[in-house]
mmCIF file of C-alpha atoms in Angstrom:
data_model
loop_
_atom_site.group_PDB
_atom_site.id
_atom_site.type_symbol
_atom_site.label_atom_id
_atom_site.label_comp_id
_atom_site.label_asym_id
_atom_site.label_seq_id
_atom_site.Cartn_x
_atom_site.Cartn_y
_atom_site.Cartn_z
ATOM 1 C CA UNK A 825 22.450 94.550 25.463
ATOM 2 C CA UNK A 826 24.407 94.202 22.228
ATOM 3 C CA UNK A 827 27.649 94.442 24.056
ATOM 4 C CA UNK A 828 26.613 91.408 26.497
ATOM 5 C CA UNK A 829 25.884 89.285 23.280
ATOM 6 C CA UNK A 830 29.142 90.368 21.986
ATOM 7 C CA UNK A 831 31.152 89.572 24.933
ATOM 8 C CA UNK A 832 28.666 85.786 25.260
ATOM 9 C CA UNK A 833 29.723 84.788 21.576
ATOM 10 C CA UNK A 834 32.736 85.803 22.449
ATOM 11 C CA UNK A 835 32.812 83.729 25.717
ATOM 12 C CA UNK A 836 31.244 80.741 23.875
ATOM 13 C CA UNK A 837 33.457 81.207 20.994
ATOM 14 C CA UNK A 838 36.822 80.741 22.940
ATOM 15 C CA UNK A 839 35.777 77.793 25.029
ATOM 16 C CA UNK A 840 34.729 76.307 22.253
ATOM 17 C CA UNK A 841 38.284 76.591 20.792
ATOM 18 C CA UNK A 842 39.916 75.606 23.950
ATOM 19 C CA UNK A 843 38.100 72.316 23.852
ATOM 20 C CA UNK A 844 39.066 72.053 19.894
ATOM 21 C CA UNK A 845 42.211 72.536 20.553
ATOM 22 C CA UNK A 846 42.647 69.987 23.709
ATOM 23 C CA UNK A 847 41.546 67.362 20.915
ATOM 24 C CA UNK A 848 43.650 68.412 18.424
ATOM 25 C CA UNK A 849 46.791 68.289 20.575
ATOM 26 C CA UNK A 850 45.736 65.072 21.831
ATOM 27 C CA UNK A 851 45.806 63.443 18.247
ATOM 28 C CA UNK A 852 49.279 64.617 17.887
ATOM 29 C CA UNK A 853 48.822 68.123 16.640
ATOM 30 C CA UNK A 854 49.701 71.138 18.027
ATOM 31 C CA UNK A 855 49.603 74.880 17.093
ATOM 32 C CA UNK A 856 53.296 74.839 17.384
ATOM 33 C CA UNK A 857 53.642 72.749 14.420
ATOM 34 C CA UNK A 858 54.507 75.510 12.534
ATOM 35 C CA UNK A 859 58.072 75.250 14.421
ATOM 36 C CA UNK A 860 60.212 74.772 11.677
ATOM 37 C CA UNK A 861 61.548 71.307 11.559
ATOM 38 C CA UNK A 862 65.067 71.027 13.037
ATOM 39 C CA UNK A 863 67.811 69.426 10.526
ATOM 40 C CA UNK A 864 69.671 66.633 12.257
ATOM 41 C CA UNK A 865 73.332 67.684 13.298
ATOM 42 C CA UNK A 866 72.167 71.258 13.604
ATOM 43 C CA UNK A 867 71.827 72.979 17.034
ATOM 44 C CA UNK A 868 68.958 74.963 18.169
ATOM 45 C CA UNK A 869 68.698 77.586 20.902
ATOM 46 C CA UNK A 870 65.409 77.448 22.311
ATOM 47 C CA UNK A 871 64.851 79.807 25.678
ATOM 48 C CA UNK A 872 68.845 79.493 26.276
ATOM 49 C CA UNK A 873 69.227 75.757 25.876
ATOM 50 C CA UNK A 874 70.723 74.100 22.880
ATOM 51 C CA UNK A 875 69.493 70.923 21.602
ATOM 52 C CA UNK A 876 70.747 68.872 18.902
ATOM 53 C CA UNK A 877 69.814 65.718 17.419
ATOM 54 C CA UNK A 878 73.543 64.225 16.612
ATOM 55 C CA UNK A 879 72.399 60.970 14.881
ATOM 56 C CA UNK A 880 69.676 58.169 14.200
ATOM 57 C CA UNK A 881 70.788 54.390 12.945
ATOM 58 C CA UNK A 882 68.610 51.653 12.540
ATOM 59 C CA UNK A 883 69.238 48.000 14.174
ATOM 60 C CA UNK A 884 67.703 44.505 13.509
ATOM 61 C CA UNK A 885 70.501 42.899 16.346
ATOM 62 C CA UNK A 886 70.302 43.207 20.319
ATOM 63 C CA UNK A 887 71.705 46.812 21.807
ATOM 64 C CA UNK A 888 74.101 45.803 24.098
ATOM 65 C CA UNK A 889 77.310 47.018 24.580
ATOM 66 C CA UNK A 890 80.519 44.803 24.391
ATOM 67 C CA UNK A 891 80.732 45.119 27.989
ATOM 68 C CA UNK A 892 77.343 44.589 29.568
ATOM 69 C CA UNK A 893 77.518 41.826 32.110
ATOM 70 C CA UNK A 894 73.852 42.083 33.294
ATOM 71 C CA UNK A 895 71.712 42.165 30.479
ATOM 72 C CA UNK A 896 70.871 39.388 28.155
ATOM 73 C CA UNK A 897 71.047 40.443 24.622
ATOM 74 C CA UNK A 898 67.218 41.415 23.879
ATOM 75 C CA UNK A 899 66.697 42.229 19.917
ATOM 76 C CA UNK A 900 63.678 44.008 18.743
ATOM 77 C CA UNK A 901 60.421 41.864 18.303
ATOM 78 C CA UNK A 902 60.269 39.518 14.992
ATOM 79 C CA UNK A 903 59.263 41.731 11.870
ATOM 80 C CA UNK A 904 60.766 45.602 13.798
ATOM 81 C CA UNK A 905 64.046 47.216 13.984
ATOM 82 C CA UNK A 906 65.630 49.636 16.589
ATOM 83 C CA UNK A 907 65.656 53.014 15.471
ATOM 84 C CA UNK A 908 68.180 55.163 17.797
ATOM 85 C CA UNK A 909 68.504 58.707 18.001
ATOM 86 C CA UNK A 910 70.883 60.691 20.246
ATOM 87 C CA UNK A 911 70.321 64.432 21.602
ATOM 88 C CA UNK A 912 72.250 66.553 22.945
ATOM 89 C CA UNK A 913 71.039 69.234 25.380
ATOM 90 C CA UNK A 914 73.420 72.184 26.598
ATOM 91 C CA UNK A 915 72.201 74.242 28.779
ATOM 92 C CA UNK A 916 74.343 77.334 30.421
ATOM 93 C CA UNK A 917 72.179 78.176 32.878
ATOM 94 C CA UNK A 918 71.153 74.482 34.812
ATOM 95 C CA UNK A 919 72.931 75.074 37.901
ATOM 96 C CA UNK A 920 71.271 78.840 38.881
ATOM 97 C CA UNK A 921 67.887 76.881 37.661
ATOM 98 C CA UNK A 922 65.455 75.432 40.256
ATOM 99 C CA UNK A 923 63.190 74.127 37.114
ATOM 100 C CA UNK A 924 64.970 71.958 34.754
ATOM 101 C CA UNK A 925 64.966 71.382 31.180
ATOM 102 C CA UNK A 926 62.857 68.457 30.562
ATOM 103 C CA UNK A 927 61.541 66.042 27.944
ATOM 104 C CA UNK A 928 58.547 63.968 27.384
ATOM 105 C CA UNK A 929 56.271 62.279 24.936
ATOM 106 C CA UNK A 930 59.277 61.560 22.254
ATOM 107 C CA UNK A 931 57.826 60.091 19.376
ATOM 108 C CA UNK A 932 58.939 58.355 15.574
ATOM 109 C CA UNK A 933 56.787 60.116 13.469
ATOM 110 C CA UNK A 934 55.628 59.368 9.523
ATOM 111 C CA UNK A 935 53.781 62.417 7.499
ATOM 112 C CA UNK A 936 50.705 60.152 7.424
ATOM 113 C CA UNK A 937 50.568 60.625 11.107
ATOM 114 C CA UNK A 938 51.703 57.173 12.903
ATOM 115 C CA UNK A 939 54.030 57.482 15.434
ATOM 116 C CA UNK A 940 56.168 54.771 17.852
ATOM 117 C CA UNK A 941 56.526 56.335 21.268
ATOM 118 C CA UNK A 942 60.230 55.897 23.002
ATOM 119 C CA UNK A 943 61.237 52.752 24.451
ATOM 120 C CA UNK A 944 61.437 53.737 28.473
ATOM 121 C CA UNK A 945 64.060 51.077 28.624
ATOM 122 C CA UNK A 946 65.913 48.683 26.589
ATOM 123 C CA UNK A 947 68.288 45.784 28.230
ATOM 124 C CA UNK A 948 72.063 46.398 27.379
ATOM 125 C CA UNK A 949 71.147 50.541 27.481
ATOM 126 C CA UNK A 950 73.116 52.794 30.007
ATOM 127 C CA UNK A 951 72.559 56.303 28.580
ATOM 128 C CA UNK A 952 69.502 58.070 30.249
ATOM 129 C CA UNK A 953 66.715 57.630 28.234
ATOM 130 C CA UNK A 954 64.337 59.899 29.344
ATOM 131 C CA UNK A 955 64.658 63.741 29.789
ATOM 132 C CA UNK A 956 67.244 66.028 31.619
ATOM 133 C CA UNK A 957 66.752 67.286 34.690
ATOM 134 C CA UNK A 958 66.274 63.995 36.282
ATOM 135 C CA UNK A 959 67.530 63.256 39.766
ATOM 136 C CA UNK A 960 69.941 60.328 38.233
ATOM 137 C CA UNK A 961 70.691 62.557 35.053
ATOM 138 C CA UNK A 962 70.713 66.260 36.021
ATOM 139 C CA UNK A 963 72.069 68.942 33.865
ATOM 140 C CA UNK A 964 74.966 70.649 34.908
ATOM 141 C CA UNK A 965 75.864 74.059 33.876
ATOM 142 C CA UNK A 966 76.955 74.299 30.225
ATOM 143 C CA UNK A 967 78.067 70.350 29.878
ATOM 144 C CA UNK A 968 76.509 68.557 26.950
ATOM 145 C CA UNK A 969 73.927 65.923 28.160
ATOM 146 C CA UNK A 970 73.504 63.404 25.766
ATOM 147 C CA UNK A 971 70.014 61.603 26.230
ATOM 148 C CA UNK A 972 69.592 58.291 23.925
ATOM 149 C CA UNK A 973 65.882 57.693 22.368
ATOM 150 C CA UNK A 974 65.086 54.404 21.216
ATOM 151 C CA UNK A 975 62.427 53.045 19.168
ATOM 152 C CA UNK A 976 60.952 50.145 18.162
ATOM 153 C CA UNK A 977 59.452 50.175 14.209
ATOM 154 C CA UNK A 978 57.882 47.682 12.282
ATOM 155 C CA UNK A 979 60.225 47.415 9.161
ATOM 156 C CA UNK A 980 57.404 47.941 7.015
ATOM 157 C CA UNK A 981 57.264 51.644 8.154
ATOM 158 C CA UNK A 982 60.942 52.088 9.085
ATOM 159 C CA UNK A 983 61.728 53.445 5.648
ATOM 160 C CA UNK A 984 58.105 56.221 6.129
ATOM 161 C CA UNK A 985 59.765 57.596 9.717
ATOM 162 C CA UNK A 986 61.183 60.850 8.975
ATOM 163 C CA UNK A 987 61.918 62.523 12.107
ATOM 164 C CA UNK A 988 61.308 62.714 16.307
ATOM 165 C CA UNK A 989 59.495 64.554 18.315
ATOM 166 C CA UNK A 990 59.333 65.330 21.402
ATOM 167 C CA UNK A 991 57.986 68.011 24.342
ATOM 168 C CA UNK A 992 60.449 70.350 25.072
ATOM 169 C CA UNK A 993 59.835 71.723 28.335
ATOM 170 C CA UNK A 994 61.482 74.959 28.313
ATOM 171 C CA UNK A 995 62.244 76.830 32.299
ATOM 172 C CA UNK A 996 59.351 78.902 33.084
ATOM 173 C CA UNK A 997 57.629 77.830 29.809
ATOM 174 C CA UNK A 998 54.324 75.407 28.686
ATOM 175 C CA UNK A 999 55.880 72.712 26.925
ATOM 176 C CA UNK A 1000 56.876 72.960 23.180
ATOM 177 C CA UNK A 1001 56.746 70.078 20.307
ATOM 178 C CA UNK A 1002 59.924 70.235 18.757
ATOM 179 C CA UNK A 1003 60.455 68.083 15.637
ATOM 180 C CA UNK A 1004 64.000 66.704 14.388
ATOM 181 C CA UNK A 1005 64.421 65.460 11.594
ATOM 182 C CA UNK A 1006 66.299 62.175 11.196
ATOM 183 C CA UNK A 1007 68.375 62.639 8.129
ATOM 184 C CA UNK B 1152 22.527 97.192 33.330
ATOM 185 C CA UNK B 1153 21.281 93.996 35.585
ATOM 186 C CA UNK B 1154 19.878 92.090 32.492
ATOM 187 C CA UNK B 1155 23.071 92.280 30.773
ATOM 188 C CA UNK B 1156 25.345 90.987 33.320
ATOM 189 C CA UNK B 1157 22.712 87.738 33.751
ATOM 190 C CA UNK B 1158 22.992 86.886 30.232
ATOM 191 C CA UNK B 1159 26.316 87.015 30.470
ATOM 192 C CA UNK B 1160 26.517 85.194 33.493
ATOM 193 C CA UNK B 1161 23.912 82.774 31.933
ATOM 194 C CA UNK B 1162 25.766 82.176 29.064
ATOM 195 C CA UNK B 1163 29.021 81.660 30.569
ATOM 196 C CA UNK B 1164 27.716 79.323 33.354
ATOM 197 C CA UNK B 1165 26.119 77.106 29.991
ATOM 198 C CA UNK B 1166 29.546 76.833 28.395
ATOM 199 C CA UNK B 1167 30.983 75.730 31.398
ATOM 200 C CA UNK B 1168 27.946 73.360 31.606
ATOM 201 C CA UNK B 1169 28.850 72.075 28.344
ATOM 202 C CA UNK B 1170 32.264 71.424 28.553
ATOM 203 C CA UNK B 1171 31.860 69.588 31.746
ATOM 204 C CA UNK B 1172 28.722 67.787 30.834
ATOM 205 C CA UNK B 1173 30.973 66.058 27.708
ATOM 206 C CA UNK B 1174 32.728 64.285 30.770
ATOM 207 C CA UNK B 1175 29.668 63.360 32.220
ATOM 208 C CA UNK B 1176 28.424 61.647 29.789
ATOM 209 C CA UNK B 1177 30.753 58.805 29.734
ATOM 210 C CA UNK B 1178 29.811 58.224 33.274
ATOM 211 C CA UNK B 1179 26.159 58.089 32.691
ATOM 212 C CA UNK B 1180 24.786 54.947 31.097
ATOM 213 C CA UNK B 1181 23.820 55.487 27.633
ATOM 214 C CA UNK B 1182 23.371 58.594 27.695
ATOM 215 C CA UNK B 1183 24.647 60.566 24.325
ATOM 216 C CA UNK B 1184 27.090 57.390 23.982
ATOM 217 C CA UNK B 1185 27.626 56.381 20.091
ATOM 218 C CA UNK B 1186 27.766 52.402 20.575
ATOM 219 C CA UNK B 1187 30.216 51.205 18.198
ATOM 220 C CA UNK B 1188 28.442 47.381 17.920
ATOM 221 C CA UNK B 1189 30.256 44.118 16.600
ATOM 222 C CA UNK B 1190 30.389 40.331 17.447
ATOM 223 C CA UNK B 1191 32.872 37.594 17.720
ATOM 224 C CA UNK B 1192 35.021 38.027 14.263
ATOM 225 C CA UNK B 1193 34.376 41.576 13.827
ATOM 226 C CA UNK B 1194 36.765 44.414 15.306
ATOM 227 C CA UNK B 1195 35.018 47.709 17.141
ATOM 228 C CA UNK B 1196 36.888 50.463 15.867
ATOM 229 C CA UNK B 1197 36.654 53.595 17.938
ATOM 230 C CA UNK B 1198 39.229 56.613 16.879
ATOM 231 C CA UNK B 1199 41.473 54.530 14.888
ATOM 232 C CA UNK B 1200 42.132 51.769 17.916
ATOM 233 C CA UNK B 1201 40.220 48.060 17.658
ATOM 234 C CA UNK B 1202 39.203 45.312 19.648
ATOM 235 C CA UNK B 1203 38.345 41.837 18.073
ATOM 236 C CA UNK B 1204 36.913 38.933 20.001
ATOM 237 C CA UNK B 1205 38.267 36.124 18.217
ATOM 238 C CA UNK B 1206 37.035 32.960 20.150
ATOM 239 C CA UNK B 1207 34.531 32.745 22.998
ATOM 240 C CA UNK B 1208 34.992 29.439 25.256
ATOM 241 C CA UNK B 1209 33.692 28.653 28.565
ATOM 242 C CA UNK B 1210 35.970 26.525 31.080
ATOM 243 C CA UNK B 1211 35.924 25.115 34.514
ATOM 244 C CA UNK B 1212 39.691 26.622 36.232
ATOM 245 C CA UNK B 1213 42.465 28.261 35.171
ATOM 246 C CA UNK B 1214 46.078 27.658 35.007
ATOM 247 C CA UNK B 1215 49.048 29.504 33.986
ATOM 248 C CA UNK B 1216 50.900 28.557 31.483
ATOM 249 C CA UNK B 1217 53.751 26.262 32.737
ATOM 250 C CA UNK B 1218 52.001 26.020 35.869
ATOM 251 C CA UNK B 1219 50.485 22.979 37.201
ATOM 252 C CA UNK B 1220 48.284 24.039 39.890
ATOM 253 C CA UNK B 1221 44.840 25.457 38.502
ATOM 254 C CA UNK B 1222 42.861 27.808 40.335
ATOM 255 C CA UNK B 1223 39.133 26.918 39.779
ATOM 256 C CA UNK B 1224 35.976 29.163 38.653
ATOM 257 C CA UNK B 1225 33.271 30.378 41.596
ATOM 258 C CA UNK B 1226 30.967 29.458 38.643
ATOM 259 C CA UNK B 1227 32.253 29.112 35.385
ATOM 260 C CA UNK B 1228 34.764 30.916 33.270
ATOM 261 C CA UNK B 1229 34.199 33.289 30.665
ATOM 262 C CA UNK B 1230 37.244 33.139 28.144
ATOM 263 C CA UNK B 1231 37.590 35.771 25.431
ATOM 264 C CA UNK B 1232 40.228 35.335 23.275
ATOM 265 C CA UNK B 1233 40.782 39.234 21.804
ATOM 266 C CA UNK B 1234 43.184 40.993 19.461
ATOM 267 C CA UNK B 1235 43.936 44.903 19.776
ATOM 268 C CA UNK B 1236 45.538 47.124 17.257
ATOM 269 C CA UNK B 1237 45.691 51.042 16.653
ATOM 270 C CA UNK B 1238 46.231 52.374 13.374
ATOM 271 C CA UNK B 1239 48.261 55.857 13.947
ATOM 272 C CA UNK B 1240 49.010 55.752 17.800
ATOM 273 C CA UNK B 1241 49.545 53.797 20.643
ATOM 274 C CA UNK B 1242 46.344 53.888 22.498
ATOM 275 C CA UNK B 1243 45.877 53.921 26.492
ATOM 276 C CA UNK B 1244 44.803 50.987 28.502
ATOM 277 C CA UNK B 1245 40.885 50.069 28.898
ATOM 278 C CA UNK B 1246 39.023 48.092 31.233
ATOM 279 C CA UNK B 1247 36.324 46.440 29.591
ATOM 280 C CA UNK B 1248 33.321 45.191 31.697
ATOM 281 C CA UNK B 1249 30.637 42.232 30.864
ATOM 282 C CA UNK B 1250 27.270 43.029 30.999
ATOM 283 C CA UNK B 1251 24.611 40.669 30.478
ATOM 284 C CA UNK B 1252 21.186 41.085 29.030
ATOM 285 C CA UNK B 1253 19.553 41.268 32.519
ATOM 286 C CA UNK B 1254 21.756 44.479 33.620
ATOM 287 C CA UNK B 1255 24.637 41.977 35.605
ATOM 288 C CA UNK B 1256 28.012 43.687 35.194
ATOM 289 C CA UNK B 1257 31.104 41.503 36.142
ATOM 290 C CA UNK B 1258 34.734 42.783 35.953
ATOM 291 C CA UNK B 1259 37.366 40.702 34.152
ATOM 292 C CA UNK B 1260 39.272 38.469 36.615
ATOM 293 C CA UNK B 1261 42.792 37.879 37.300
ATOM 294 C CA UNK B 1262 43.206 34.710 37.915
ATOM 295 C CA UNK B 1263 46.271 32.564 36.767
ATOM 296 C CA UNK B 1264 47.991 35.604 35.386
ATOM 297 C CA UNK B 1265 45.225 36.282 33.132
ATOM 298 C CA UNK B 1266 45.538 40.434 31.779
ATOM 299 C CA UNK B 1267 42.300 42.353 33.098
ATOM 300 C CA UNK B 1268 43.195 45.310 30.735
ATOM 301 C CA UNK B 1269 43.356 45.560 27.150
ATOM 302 C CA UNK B 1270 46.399 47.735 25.506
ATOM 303 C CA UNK B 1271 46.327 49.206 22.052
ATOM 304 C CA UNK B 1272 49.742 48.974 20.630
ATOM 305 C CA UNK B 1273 51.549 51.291 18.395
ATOM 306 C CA UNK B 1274 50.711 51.264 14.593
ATOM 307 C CA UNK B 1275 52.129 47.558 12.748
ATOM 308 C CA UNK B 1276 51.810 45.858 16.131
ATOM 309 C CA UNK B 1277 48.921 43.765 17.121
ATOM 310 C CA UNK B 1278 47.994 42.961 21.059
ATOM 311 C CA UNK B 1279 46.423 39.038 21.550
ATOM 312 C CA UNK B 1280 45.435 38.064 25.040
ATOM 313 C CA UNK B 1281 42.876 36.383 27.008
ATOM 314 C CA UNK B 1282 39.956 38.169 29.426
ATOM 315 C CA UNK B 1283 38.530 35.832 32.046
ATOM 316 C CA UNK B 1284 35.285 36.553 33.413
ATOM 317 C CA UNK B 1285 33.763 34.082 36.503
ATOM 318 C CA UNK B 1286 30.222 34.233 35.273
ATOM 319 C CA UNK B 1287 26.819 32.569 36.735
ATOM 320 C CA UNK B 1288 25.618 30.749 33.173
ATOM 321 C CA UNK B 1289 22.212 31.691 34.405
ATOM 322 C CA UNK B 1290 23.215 35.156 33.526
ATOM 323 C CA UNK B 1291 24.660 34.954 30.295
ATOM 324 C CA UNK B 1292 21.990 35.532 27.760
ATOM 325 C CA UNK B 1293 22.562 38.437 25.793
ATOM 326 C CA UNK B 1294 26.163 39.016 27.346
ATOM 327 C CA UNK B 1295 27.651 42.321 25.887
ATOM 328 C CA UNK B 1296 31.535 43.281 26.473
ATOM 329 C CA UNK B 1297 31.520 47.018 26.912
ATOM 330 C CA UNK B 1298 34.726 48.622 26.566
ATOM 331 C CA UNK B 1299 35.290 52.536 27.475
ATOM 332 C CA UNK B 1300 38.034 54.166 25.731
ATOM 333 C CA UNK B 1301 37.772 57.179 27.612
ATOM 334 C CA UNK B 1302 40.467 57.752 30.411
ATOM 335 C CA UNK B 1303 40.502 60.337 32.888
ATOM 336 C CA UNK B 1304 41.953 63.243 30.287
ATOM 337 C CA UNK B 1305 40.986 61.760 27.131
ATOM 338 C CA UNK B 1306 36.963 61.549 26.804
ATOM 339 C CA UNK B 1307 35.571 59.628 23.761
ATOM 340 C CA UNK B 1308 31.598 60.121 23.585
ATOM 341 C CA UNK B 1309 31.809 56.622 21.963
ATOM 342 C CA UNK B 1310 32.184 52.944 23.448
ATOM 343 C CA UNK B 1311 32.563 49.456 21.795
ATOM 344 C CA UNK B 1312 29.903 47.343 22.294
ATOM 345 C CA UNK B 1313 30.435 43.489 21.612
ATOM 346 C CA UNK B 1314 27.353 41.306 20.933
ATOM 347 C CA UNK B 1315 28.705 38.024 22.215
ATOM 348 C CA UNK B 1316 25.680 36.026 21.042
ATOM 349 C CA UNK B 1317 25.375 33.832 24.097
ATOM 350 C CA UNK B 1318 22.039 32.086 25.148
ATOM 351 C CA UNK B 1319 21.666 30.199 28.084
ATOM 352 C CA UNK B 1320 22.709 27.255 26.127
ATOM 353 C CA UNK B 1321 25.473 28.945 25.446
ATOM 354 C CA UNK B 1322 27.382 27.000 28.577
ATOM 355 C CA UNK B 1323 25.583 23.631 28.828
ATOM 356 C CA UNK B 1324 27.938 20.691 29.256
ATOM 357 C CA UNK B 1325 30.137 19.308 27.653
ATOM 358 C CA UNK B 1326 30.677 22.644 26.134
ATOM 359 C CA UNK B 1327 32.925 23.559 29.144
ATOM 360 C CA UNK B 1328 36.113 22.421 29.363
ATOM 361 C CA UNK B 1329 37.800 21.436 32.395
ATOM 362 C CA UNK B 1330 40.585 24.197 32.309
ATOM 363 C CA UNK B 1331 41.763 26.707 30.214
ATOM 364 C CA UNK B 1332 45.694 27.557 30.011
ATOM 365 C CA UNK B 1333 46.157 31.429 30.635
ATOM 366 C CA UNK B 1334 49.300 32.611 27.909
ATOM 367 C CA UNK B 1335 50.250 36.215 28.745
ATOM 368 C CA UNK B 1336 49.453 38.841 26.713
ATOM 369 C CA UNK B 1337 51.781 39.412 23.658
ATOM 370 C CA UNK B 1338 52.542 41.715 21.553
ATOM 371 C CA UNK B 1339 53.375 41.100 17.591
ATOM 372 C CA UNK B 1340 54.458 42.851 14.768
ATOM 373 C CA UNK B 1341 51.001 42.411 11.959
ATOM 374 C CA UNK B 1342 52.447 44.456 8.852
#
């Protein structure tokens, strides 16, 4: 009899976590926080794929590129700024792969907790915004893929936003919350 | 030997229960919901995210802004003038329902362009739109807007509730006007 009550708490105990947890995530926390924060400019392996976050500027003016035909100019919303970030993402192993590196949920983060998600697209942008692995954007075995974030910031926090972070998908793996830092 | 296994069975049947009954609740009315109660002027704040009525009018048709042709009411129109904000994270979409005093639920209407969903933006940003709702005036007294937060991953055991403060006189002529201009939703930057 003591055993079943053992194994119940036990039972009770660990759902209850798992539901904890779910909540926790949700508000932008996750176990894997304890990840040590990734410098900018400095590559990481993580499961055989390198990423790097090569650089982050901030813009007030439209980001369109001198030869854009298409787009009209669009700059950010009265009283924000772009923030841009590039990564790169190397991965040796994408062709033999039938699951591909992939990213998701990138955020601008503060330490007090707001966060600015990615802009899915931005008029004058060609660079893939979104993950690799992408039909349009796949990986290719050991070439650098260079994905472009952007965010849009209120200036009144631009100055708090220390770093990115996104949801590393790693092959075979749950997804990861990476965060790198911006300078 | 049999005892043991049904407590254990018991017990792990309730925390199923449990977990699953925390969905349930949001689709049961009232039941272990914490109403989060305001009026016109005053945001509902539920996990950081609020909603603000800022102006409550009543109007005949609607027309889209820069549009000359308005499309007119069954009854009357409902217009809620609202503002949305979050303060740490872009929240997810709601649909927020009117329900009036005597149990009558009507759905926001899209009529004219007019948003039937209210979005939270990210932190400095504020949302300010319009909800239409093509109410019977006989059914207005005690008109609540009821907005879920929940979604179908996300479950909040707490819902704004909006105390209009509408009486039947609430939409007696003249107090309607003849049409009300639908402006898309937009999106600015507050602070």
């Amino acid at each position: 009899m003591r055993r079943a009550l053992v194994l119940a708490v036990t039972l009770v105990v660990v759902v209850g976590l798992l539901t904890a947890e779910a909540r926790w995530q949700y508000d932008g926390h996750t176990v894997l926080n304890r990840d040590p924060e990734i410098p900018l400019a400095t590559p990481v392996t993580i499961g055989g794929t390198t990423f790097e976050l090569l650089d982050s500027w901030t813009s007030s003016k439209p980001l369109v590129k001198p030869k854009d035909k298409w787009d009209e100019p669009a700059p950010p919303p009265a009283g924000a700024i772009y923030l841009v970030t590039h990564l790169r993402i190397t991965d040796p192993d994408a062709g033999d792969r039938s699951d591909n590196v992939a990213c998701y949920e990138q955020s601008a983060i503060t330490r007090d907790g707001k966060r600015w998600p990615a802009e899915s697209y931005v008029a004058g942008r060609e660079r893939p915004t979104i993950c690799a692995g992408e039909d349009d954007y796949p990986l290719r075995s050991g070439q650098p893929h260079t994905l472009e974030w952007v965010f849009v910031v209120p200036q009144t926090y631009a100055k708090d936003v220390y770093a990115v972070q996104a949801e590393v998908i790693e092959p075979g793996q749950v997804g990861r919350q990476r965060t790198f830092l911006l300078r | 030997m049999r005892k043991v296994y049904a407590v254990i069975v018991a017990l792990a049947l309730g925390s199923v229960g449990a977990l699953l009954s925390s969905q349930a609740f949001t689709a049961d009315e009232d039941v272990h919901v914490a109403w989060v109660d305001a009026e016109p002027g005053r945001p509902a704040t539920v996990d950081g995210q609020s909603l603000e009525i800022e102006r409550v009018t009543f109007a005949e048709a609607a027309v889209q802004d820069g549009d000359d042709e308005a499309e007119p009411a069954g009854n009357v129109f409902l217009v809620l003038e609202y503002r949305a904000w979050s303060e740490q994270r872009e929240g997810y979409l709601t649909d927020p329902v009117l329900r009036t005093g005597d149990g009558t639920v009507y759905t926001p209407v899209g009529v004219a362009g007019a948003t039937t969903a209210v979005a939270f933006p990210a932190p400095g940003f504020t949302e300010y739109g319009q909800l239409l709702f093509d109410v019977h005036p006989d059914h207005l007294e005690g008109a609540q807007l009821v907005d879920d937060p929940s979604t179908g991953f996300i479950v909040y055991e707490a819902r704004r509730r909006i105390d209009l403060r509408l009486d039947r006189s609430a939409v007696r002529l003249p107090q309607i006007r003849p049409e009300v201009v639908v402006v898309r939703s937009r999106t600015e930057v507050t602070s």
